XYZ file of C-alpha atoms in Angstrom:
165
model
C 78.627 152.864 116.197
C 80.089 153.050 113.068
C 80.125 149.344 112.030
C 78.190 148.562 109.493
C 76.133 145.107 109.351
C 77.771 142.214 107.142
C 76.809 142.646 103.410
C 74.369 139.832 102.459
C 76.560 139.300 98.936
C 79.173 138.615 101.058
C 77.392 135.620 102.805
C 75.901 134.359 99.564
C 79.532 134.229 97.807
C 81.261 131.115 96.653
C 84.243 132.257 98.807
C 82.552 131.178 102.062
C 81.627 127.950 101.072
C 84.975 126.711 99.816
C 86.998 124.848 102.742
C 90.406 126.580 103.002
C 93.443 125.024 101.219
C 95.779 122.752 102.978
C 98.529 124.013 104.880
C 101.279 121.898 103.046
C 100.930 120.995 99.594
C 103.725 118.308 98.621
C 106.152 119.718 95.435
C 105.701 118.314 92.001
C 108.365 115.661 91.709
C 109.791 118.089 89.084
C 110.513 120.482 91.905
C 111.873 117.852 94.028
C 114.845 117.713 91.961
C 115.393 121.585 92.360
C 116.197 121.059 96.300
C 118.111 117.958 96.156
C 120.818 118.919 93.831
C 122.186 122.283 95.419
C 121.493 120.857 99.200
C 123.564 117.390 98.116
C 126.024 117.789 95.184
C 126.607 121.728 94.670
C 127.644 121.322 98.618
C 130.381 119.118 97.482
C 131.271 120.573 95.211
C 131.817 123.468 96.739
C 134.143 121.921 99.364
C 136.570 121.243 96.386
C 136.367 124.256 94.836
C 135.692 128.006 95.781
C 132.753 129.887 95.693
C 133.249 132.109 93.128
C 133.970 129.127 91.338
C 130.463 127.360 91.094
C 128.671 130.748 91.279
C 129.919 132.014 87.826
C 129.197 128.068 86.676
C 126.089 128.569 88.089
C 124.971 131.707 86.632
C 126.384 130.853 83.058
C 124.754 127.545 83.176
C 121.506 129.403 84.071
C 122.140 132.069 80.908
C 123.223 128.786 78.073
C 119.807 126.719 79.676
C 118.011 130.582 79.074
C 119.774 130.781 75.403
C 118.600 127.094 74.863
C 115.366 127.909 75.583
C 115.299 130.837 73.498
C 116.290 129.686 70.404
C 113.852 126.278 70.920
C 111.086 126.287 68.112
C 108.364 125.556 70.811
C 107.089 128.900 72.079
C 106.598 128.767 75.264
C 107.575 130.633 78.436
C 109.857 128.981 81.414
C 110.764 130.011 84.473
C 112.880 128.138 87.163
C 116.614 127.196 87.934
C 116.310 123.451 86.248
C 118.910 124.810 83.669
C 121.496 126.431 86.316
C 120.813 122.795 88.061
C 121.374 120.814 85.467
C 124.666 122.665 84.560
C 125.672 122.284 88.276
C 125.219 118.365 87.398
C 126.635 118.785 83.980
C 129.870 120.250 85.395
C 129.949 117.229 87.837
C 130.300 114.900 85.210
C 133.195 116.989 83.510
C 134.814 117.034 86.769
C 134.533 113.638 87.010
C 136.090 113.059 83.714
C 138.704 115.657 84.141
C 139.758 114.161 87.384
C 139.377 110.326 86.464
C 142.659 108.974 88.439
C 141.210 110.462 91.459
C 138.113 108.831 92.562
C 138.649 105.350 94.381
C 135.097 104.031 93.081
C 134.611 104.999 89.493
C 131.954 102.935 88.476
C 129.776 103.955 91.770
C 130.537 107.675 90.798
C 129.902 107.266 87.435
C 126.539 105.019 87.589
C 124.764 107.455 90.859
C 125.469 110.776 88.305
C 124.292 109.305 85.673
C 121.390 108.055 87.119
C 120.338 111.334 88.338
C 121.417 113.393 85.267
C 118.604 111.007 83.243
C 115.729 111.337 85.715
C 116.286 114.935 85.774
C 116.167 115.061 82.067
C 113.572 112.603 82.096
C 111.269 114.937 84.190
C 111.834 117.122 81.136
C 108.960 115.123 79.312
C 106.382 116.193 82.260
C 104.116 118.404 79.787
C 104.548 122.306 80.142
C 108.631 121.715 81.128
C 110.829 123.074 79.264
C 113.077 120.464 78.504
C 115.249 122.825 75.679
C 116.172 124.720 79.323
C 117.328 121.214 81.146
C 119.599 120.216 77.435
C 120.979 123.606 77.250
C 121.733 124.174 80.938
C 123.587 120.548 81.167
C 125.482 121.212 77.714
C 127.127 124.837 79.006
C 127.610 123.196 82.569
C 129.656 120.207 80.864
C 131.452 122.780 78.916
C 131.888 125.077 81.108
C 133.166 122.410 83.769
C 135.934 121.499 81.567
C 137.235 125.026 82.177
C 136.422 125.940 85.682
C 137.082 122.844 87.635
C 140.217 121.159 86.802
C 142.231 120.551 89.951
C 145.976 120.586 89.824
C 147.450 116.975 89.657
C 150.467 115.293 90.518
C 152.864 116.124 88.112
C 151.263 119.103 86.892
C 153.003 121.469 85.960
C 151.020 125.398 85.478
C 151.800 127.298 82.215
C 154.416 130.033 82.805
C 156.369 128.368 85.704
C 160.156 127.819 84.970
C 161.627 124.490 86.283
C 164.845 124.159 87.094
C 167.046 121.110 85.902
C-alpha cells in the first residue's frame, strides 16, 4: 500500500554490481607525515614553550608555505597543512640552533631532524605535491623560530632591566 515495486534501472545499474569499498584505506605516505609531526615534535615543543607560542608559528608558517605557493610559476592548486608542518619542523631546527649549549646529544638531535626535515621535503617530489608549499612553510618556520622560541639562558640578561653593581 503505497510502496512502489523496485525500478528495473535500478537493478540493471553499475552501482549494484560494484563490491563496496574497504572500510580502511591506508594514508598516502605523504599524509603519514601530516600525523606524525604534530602528535611527536609539536607536543614537545609545546612543553617548552606556550601555546600561543607555536599557534601563531603555526598559523604564519601555514600563511609563508600559502605565499610560497602563490607566487610558484607552476599553477596548480594545494590544499593541506604540509607547509604549517614543515614550519613547525623548520622552527625546531632554529630552536635547536638558538639553544645549542643546551642539548646533551647534539649530533643525535641534529642527525633525527634532519633526517625527517629531508624525507618530508623529499615527499615533495610525489607528483601533484606542492613542494613550493613544503620550501616556503620550512623557510618562515626557520625564520620565524629565530624570533619566537629563544629561551632565556644563563647569563642572560632581558633588554630594559637595570643591574645593579
Amino acid at each position: 500500500m503505497g510502496k512502489r515495486p523496485p525500478s528495473p534501472d535500478i537493478e540493471k545499474s553499475s552501482y549494484v554490481k560494484h563490491p563496496p569499498p574497504p572500510p580502511f584505506t591506508p594514508p598516502p605516505p605523504e599524509q603519514w607525515c601530516s600525523w606524525v609531526v604534530p602528535l611527536i615534535f609539536a607536543a614537545n615543543i609545546t612543553m617548552l614553550f606556550t601555546l600561543l607560542r607555536i599557534g601563531v608559528l603555526y598559523v604564519l608558517s601555514g600563511f609563508g608555505g600559502s605565499l610560497m605557493s602563490a607566487l610558484s610559476p607552476k599553477p596548480n592548486i594545494s590544499v593541506g597543512a604540509s607547509g604549517a608542518l614543515l614550519g613547525l619542523l623548520g622552527s625546531m631546527l632554529s630552536e635547536l640552533f638558538l639553544n645549542w649549549t643546551i642539548y646533551a646529544n647534539k649530533c643525535k638531535s641534529v642527525s633525527t631532524l634532519l633526517l625527517i626535515i629531508t624525507l618530508n621535503l623529499a615527499f615533495g617530489l610525489i607528483p601533484h605535491v606542492d613542494n613550493s608549499a613544503h620550501i616556503g612553510g620550512f623557510l618562515s618556520g626557520f625564520l620565524l623560530g629565530f624570533i619566537l622560541l629563544m629561551r632565556p639562558q644563563y647569563g642572560y640578561v632581558p633588554v630594559g632591566l637595570d643591574i645593579a653593581v
